[in-house]
Coordinates of C-alpha atoms and ligand atoms in Angstrom, one line a residue:
M1 CA 28.2 -26.6 -1.8
R2 CA 29.6 -24.9 -4.9
P3 CA 32.0 -27.2 -6.6
T4 CA 35.1 -25.8 -8.4
I5 CA 35.0 -26.1 -12.1
S6 CA 38.0 -28.2 -12.0
R7 CA 36.2 -30.7 -9.8
L8 CA 33.3 -30.8 -12.1
L9 CA 35.6 -31.3 -15.1
Q10 CA 37.2 -34.3 -13.3
A11 CA 34.9 -36.3 -15.6
T12 CA 37.1 -35.6 -18.6
R13 CA 40.5 -35.8 -16.9
C14 CA 40.3 -38.7 -14.5
L15 CA 38.2 -41.3 -16.2
Q16 CA 36.9 -43.2 -13.2
H17 CA 34.5 -45.8 -14.3
E18 CA 32.4 -45.5 -11.2
N19 CA 32.0 -41.8 -11.5
P20 CA 32.2 -40.4 -15.0
L21 CA 30.7 -37.0 -14.1
G22 CA 33.4 -36.6 -11.4
L23 CA 30.8 -35.8 -8.7
P24 CA 32.7 -35.6 -5.3
K25 CA 31.8 -38.6 -3.2
T26 CA 30.3 -38.1 0.2
G27 CA 29.4 -41.1 2.3
T28 CA 28.1 -44.2 0.6
I29 CA 28.0 -44.7 -3.2
P30 CA 24.4 -44.6 -4.4
R31 CA 23.0 -48.0 -5.3
F32 CA 22.7 -47.3 -9.0
Q33 CA 26.4 -47.0 -9.3
R34 CA 26.9 -50.7 -8.6
G35 CA 25.9 -53.6 -10.9
L36 CA 23.4 -53.5 -13.8
P37 CA 21.0 -50.7 -14.3
T38 CA 17.5 -51.4 -13.1
K39 CA 14.3 -49.6 -14.3
R40 CA 13.3 -47.2 -11.6
P41 CA 11.5 -43.8 -11.3
I42 CA 13.4 -40.5 -11.3
Q43 CA 13.2 -39.0 -7.8
N44 CA 11.0 -36.0 -7.3
V45 CA 9.4 -36.3 -10.7
K46 CA 5.8 -37.3 -11.4
K47 CA 5.9 -37.9 -15.1
V48 CA 8.8 -38.4 -17.5
I49 CA 8.5 -38.1 -21.3
A50 CA 11.1 -38.5 -24.0
V51 CA 11.4 -36.4 -27.1
S52 CA 13.0 -38.6 -29.7
S53 CA 13.9 -39.1 -33.3
A54 CA 16.1 -41.7 -34.8
K55 CA 17.6 -39.1 -37.1
G56 CA 19.6 -36.1 -36.0
G57 CA 18.9 -32.5 -37.1
V58 CA 15.2 -32.9 -37.4
G59 CA 14.5 -30.4 -34.6
K60 CA 14.3 -32.7 -31.6
S61 CA 16.0 -30.3 -29.1
T62 CA 14.1 -27.3 -30.5
I63 CA 10.8 -29.2 -30.0
A64 CA 11.8 -30.5 -26.6
A65 CA 12.8 -27.0 -25.4
N66 CA 9.6 -25.4 -26.6
L67 CA 7.5 -28.3 -25.3
S68 CA 9.0 -27.9 -21.8
L69 CA 8.4 -24.1 -21.9
S70 CA 4.8 -24.7 -23.0
L71 CA 4.2 -27.2 -20.2
A72 CA 5.6 -24.6 -17.8
R73 CA 3.3 -21.9 -19.3
L74 CA 0.4 -24.2 -18.7
G75 CA 1.2 -24.1 -15.0
L76 CA 3.1 -27.4 -14.6
R77 CA 6.3 -27.6 -12.7
T78 CA 8.6 -28.6 -15.5
G79 CA 12.2 -29.7 -16.1
I80 CA 14.2 -30.7 -19.1
L81 CA 17.1 -33.1 -19.1
D82 CA 19.5 -33.1 -22.0
T83 CA 20.7 -36.7 -22.4
D84 CA 22.4 -35.9 -25.7
I85 CA 25.9 -36.5 -24.4
Y86 CA 27.7 -35.9 -27.7
G87 CA 25.7 -32.8 -28.8
P88 CA 24.1 -31.1 -25.8
S89 CA 21.9 -28.3 -27.0
I90 CA 20.0 -27.3 -23.8
P91 CA 22.6 -24.8 -22.5
T92 CA 22.4 -22.8 -25.8
L93 CA 18.6 -23.1 -26.1
F94 CA 18.1 -21.8 -22.5
S95 CA 20.9 -19.2 -22.7
L96 CA 22.9 -20.9 -19.9
T97 CA 26.2 -21.6 -21.7
S98 CA 28.3 -19.8 -19.1
H99 CA 26.7 -21.4 -16.0
Q100 CA 27.7 -24.3 -13.9
P101 CA 25.4 -26.2 -11.6
S102 CA 26.1 -26.4 -7.8
L103 CA 25.9 -29.5 -5.8
T104 CA 23.8 -30.4 -2.8
S105 CA 25.4 -31.7 0.3
S106 CA 24.7 -35.2 -0.9
S107 CA 26.5 -34.5 -4.2
Q108 CA 23.3 -34.2 -6.3
L109 CA 23.5 -31.7 -9.2
I110 CA 21.3 -28.7 -8.7
P111 CA 19.4 -27.8 -11.9
L112 CA 19.8 -24.4 -13.5
T113 CA 16.5 -22.6 -14.0
A114 CA 15.6 -20.5 -17.0
Y115 CA 12.1 -19.1 -18.0
G116 CA 10.6 -21.2 -15.2
V117 CA 12.0 -24.5 -16.4
Q118 CA 14.6 -26.5 -14.4
T119 CA 17.3 -27.7 -16.7
M120 CA 20.2 -30.1 -16.6
S121 CA 22.7 -31.0 -19.3
L122 CA 26.1 -32.5 -19.5
G123 CA 27.0 -29.4 -21.5
Y124 CA 27.1 -27.5 -18.1
L125 CA 29.9 -29.9 -16.9
T126 CA 32.1 -30.1 -19.9
P127 CA 33.7 -27.2 -21.8
S128 CA 33.1 -27.2 -25.5
S129 CA 36.7 -28.3 -26.1
S130 CA 36.3 -31.2 -23.7
S131 CA 36.9 -34.8 -24.6
A132 CA 33.4 -36.1 -23.7
L133 CA 33.4 -37.7 -27.1
I134 CA 36.0 -40.3 -25.9
W135 CA 33.4 -41.8 -23.6
R136 CA 32.4 -45.2 -24.8
G137 CA 30.8 -48.4 -23.5
P138 CA 30.5 -48.7 -19.7
M139 CA 31.9 -45.3 -19.1
L140 CA 29.2 -43.7 -21.3
L141 CA 26.5 -45.7 -19.7
K142 CA 27.6 -44.8 -16.2
A143 CA 27.6 -41.1 -17.2
I144 CA 24.0 -41.4 -18.4
Q145 CA 23.0 -43.2 -15.2
Q146 CA 24.5 -40.4 -13.2
L147 CA 22.7 -37.8 -15.3
L148 CA 19.4 -39.6 -14.9
H149 CA 19.6 -40.2 -11.2
S150 CA 21.9 -37.6 -9.7
V151 CA 19.9 -34.4 -10.2
A152 CA 18.1 -32.8 -7.3
W153 CA 14.9 -31.6 -9.0
S154 CA 13.5 -29.1 -6.5
P155 CA 10.8 -28.1 -6.1
S156 CA 9.6 -31.5 -7.3
L157 CA 8.5 -31.7 -10.9
D158 CA 5.1 -32.5 -12.4
I159 CA 6.8 -33.4 -15.7
L160 CA 10.4 -33.9 -16.9
V161 CA 11.1 -33.8 -20.6
L162 CA 14.1 -35.8 -21.8
D163 CA 15.9 -34.6 -24.9
L164 CA 17.2 -37.9 -26.3
P165 CA 20.2 -38.2 -28.5
P166 CA 19.5 -39.3 -32.1
G167 CA 19.5 -43.0 -33.0
T168 CA 18.2 -46.2 -31.6
G169 CA 21.4 -47.6 -30.2
D170 CA 23.0 -48.4 -26.8
I171 CA 22.4 -44.9 -25.3
Q172 CA 18.7 -44.7 -26.2
L173 CA 18.1 -48.3 -25.0
S174 CA 20.1 -47.7 -21.9
I175 CA 18.0 -44.7 -21.1
T176 CA 14.6 -46.2 -21.9
Q177 CA 15.5 -49.4 -20.0
Q178 CA 16.6 -47.8 -16.7
I179 CA 13.9 -45.3 -16.0
V180 CA 10.2 -45.4 -15.9
L181 CA 9.0 -43.5 -18.9
D182 CA 5.4 -42.3 -19.2
G183 CA 5.6 -41.8 -22.9
A184 CA 7.5 -40.7 -26.0
V185 CA 7.0 -37.9 -28.5
V186 CA 8.6 -38.8 -31.9
V187 CA 9.8 -35.9 -34.0
T188 CA 10.3 -36.1 -37.8
T189 CA 10.4 -33.9 -40.8
P190 CA 8.2 -34.9 -43.8
H191 CA 11.2 -36.2 -45.7
I192 CA 11.0 -39.9 -46.5
L193 CA 14.4 -40.6 -44.8
A194 CA 13.4 -38.9 -41.6
V195 CA 10.0 -40.7 -41.6
Q196 CA 11.6 -44.1 -42.2
D197 CA 13.9 -43.4 -39.2
A198 CA 10.9 -42.2 -37.1
V199 CA 9.3 -45.6 -37.7
K200 CA 12.5 -47.2 -36.4
G201 CA 12.3 -45.0 -33.3
M202 CA 8.7 -46.1 -32.8
D203 CA 9.7 -49.7 -33.0
M204 CA 12.3 -49.1 -30.3
F205 CA 9.7 -47.7 -27.9
D206 CA 7.3 -50.5 -28.7
R207 CA 10.1 -53.0 -27.8
V208 CA 10.8 -51.4 -24.5
E209 CA 7.1 -51.0 -23.8
V210 CA 7.0 -47.2 -23.7
P211 CA 3.8 -45.7 -24.9
I212 CA 4.1 -43.4 -28.0
L213 CA 2.2 -40.3 -27.2
G214 CA 2.3 -39.1 -30.8
L215 CA 4.3 -37.7 -33.7
V216 CA 5.3 -34.1 -34.2
Q217 CA 6.0 -33.1 -37.8
N218 CA 8.7 -30.4 -37.9
M219 CA 9.9 -28.1 -40.7
S220 CA 7.0 -28.9 -43.0
L221 CA 5.6 -25.8 -44.7
F222 CA 7.7 -22.7 -45.4
R223 CA 5.7 -19.5 -46.1
C224 CA 7.8 -17.1 -48.1
P225 CA 7.7 -13.6 -46.4
H226 CA 8.2 -12.0 -49.8
C227 CA 5.8 -13.7 -52.2
H228 CA 3.7 -15.3 -49.5
G229 CA 3.8 -18.6 -51.5
E230 CA 4.1 -21.9 -49.6
T231 CA 6.7 -24.5 -50.1
A232 CA 6.8 -28.0 -48.6
V233 CA 10.6 -27.9 -48.4
F234 CA 11.0 -31.6 -47.3
G235 CA 8.1 -32.9 -49.3
G236 CA 4.4 -33.3 -48.6
E237 CA 3.0 -34.6 -45.4
E238 CA 1.4 -37.8 -46.8
G239 CA 4.2 -40.0 -45.5
V240 CA 3.7 -38.8 -41.9
R241 CA 0.0 -39.0 -42.1
Q242 CA 0.2 -42.5 -43.5
V243 CA 2.6 -43.7 -40.7
C244 CA 0.2 -42.2 -38.1
K245 CA -2.7 -44.0 -39.6
E246 CA -0.9 -47.4 -39.9
R247 CA 0.5 -47.2 -36.4
G248 CA -2.6 -45.7 -34.8
V249 CA -0.5 -42.8 -33.6
E250 CA -1.8 -39.3 -33.2
L251 CA -0.2 -36.4 -35.1
L252 CA 0.3 -34.0 -32.2
G253 CA 1.4 -31.0 -34.1
D254 CA 2.8 -29.6 -37.4
V255 CA 5.5 -27.0 -36.9
P256 CA 6.4 -24.9 -39.9
L257 CA 9.9 -24.2 -41.2
H258 CA 10.4 -20.6 -40.1
P259 CA 13.6 -18.7 -39.8
N260 CA 12.5 -17.2 -36.4
I261 CA 12.3 -20.7 -34.9
G262 CA 16.0 -21.3 -35.6
E263 CA 17.2 -17.8 -34.8
D264 CA 15.3 -17.5 -31.5
A265 CA 16.7 -20.9 -30.5
S266 CA 20.2 -19.9 -31.3
R267 CA 19.7 -16.7 -29.2
G268 CA 18.7 -18.8 -26.2
R269 CA 15.1 -17.6 -26.4
P270 CA 13.0 -20.4 -27.9
T271 CA 9.8 -19.5 -29.8
V272 CA 7.5 -19.9 -26.8
V273 CA 9.5 -17.3 -24.9
A274 CA 10.4 -15.0 -27.8
E275 CA 7.1 -15.0 -29.7
P276 CA 4.5 -16.4 -27.2
E277 CA 1.6 -15.1 -29.2
S278 CA 2.7 -16.4 -32.6
D279 CA 1.0 -19.2 -34.6
R280 CA 4.2 -21.1 -34.1
A281 CA 4.1 -20.9 -30.3
R282 CA 0.4 -21.9 -30.5
V283 CA 1.4 -25.2 -32.1
F284 CA 3.8 -25.9 -29.3
M285 CA 1.2 -25.0 -26.7
D286 CA -1.3 -27.4 -28.4
V287 CA 1.3 -30.2 -28.4
A288 CA 1.9 -29.5 -24.7
R289 CA -1.8 -29.7 -23.8
A290 CA -2.1 -33.0 -25.7
V291 CA 1.0 -34.5 -24.0
A292 CA -0.2 -33.4 -20.5
R293 CA -3.6 -34.9 -21.1
K294 CA -2.1 -38.2 -22.4
V295 CA 0.1 -38.7 -19.3
G296 CA -2.7 -37.8 -17.0
L297 CA -1.7 -34.3 -15.9
E298 CA -4.5 -31.7 -15.5
V299 CA -3.8 -28.3 -17.1
Ligands
LIG301 N1 10.7 -25.5 -37.4 C1 12.0 -25.0 -37.6 N2 12.2 -23.9 -38.4 C2 13.4 -23.5 -38.6 N3 14.5 -24.0 -38.1 C3 14.4 -25.1 -37.3 C4 13.1 -25.6 -37.0 N4 13.3 -26.7 -36.1 C5 14.6 -26.8 -35.9 N5 15.3 -25.8 -36.6 C6 16.7 -25.7 -36.7 O1 17.2 -26.9 -37.2 C7 18.5 -27.2 -36.6 C8 18.4 -28.6 -36.0 O2 17.5 -28.5 -34.9 P1 17.8 -29.3 -33.5 O3 16.7 -29.0 -32.6 O4 19.2 -29.1 -33.0 O5 17.7 -30.8 -34.0 P2 18.1 -32.2 -33.3 O6 18.0 -32.0 -31.9 O7 17.1 -33.1 -33.8 O8 19.5 -32.5 -33.8 C9 18.8 -26.1 -35.6 O9 19.6 -25.2 -36.2 C10 17.4 -25.5 -35.3 O10 17.4 -24.2 -34.9
LIG302 MG1 19.5 -32.2 -30.4

């Protein structure tokens, strides 16, 4: 069934607590829409990993997108779910801003596929001028529940990457407590403020007993294309290495600060698609191999 846009946008107009995404109801209301959330697996998905950072703007979505594309390139059936309700980036990163998902006959959202990766984002359901930001409390948590459990991943996925919103508050806890997560990748820049927040993020995953697969350091070295000199824009990497050592966590990758990474992302062709043979793409591929191995997927 192809829903009309107006029906999909019901979410923002008629704020029904039981159905924030405004998915048309057919038959019975799924169990997850009643009572408290319970931790349960996402249907049709073997492994679920979260890409997280307590701080915003450190490159979480950029890393999550490139990681999912790398996993797909390794031959895994891969999906990415954008759970950043307030600042969804996946539609832009996958060049899908003008697309809307269809619904199955049982009112499940059908993911949009780009570059071999199945994607779902609240950004597909709400226009940029929408009032999604007014969602709070129970309404917000219901919307996340629906996003987590109302997507028809098909064909079934080997691995689903969750792009988490920044922070360690209600939303992140709600997500980590209501699905079975196989691990988390924590993203940070070398800057002390980001590293401090990354530690908070790791504490959160420890509390909810989600294994930390490792840290990715982003925007570390900048190599000047003119003088070829190198600058550690956000400071040296001692802080990140120290945290890894103290917490017994692996440094999965070190992504340089490079203008192409930002530009390719804004054009909807992330690095792994735009420059698959570059050193930068190789870092993402290495991270993907490590992640796949750690969650027990053969590549
Ligand atoms: N390694 C990088 N080099 C250059 N720009 C980057 C890099 N990583 C991320 N960016 C840019 O930094 C900004 C924030 O990245 P984003 O992935 O949206 O962060 P977050 O999801 O953590 O808020 C974006 O403009 C993105 O294109
Ligand atoms: Mg983001």
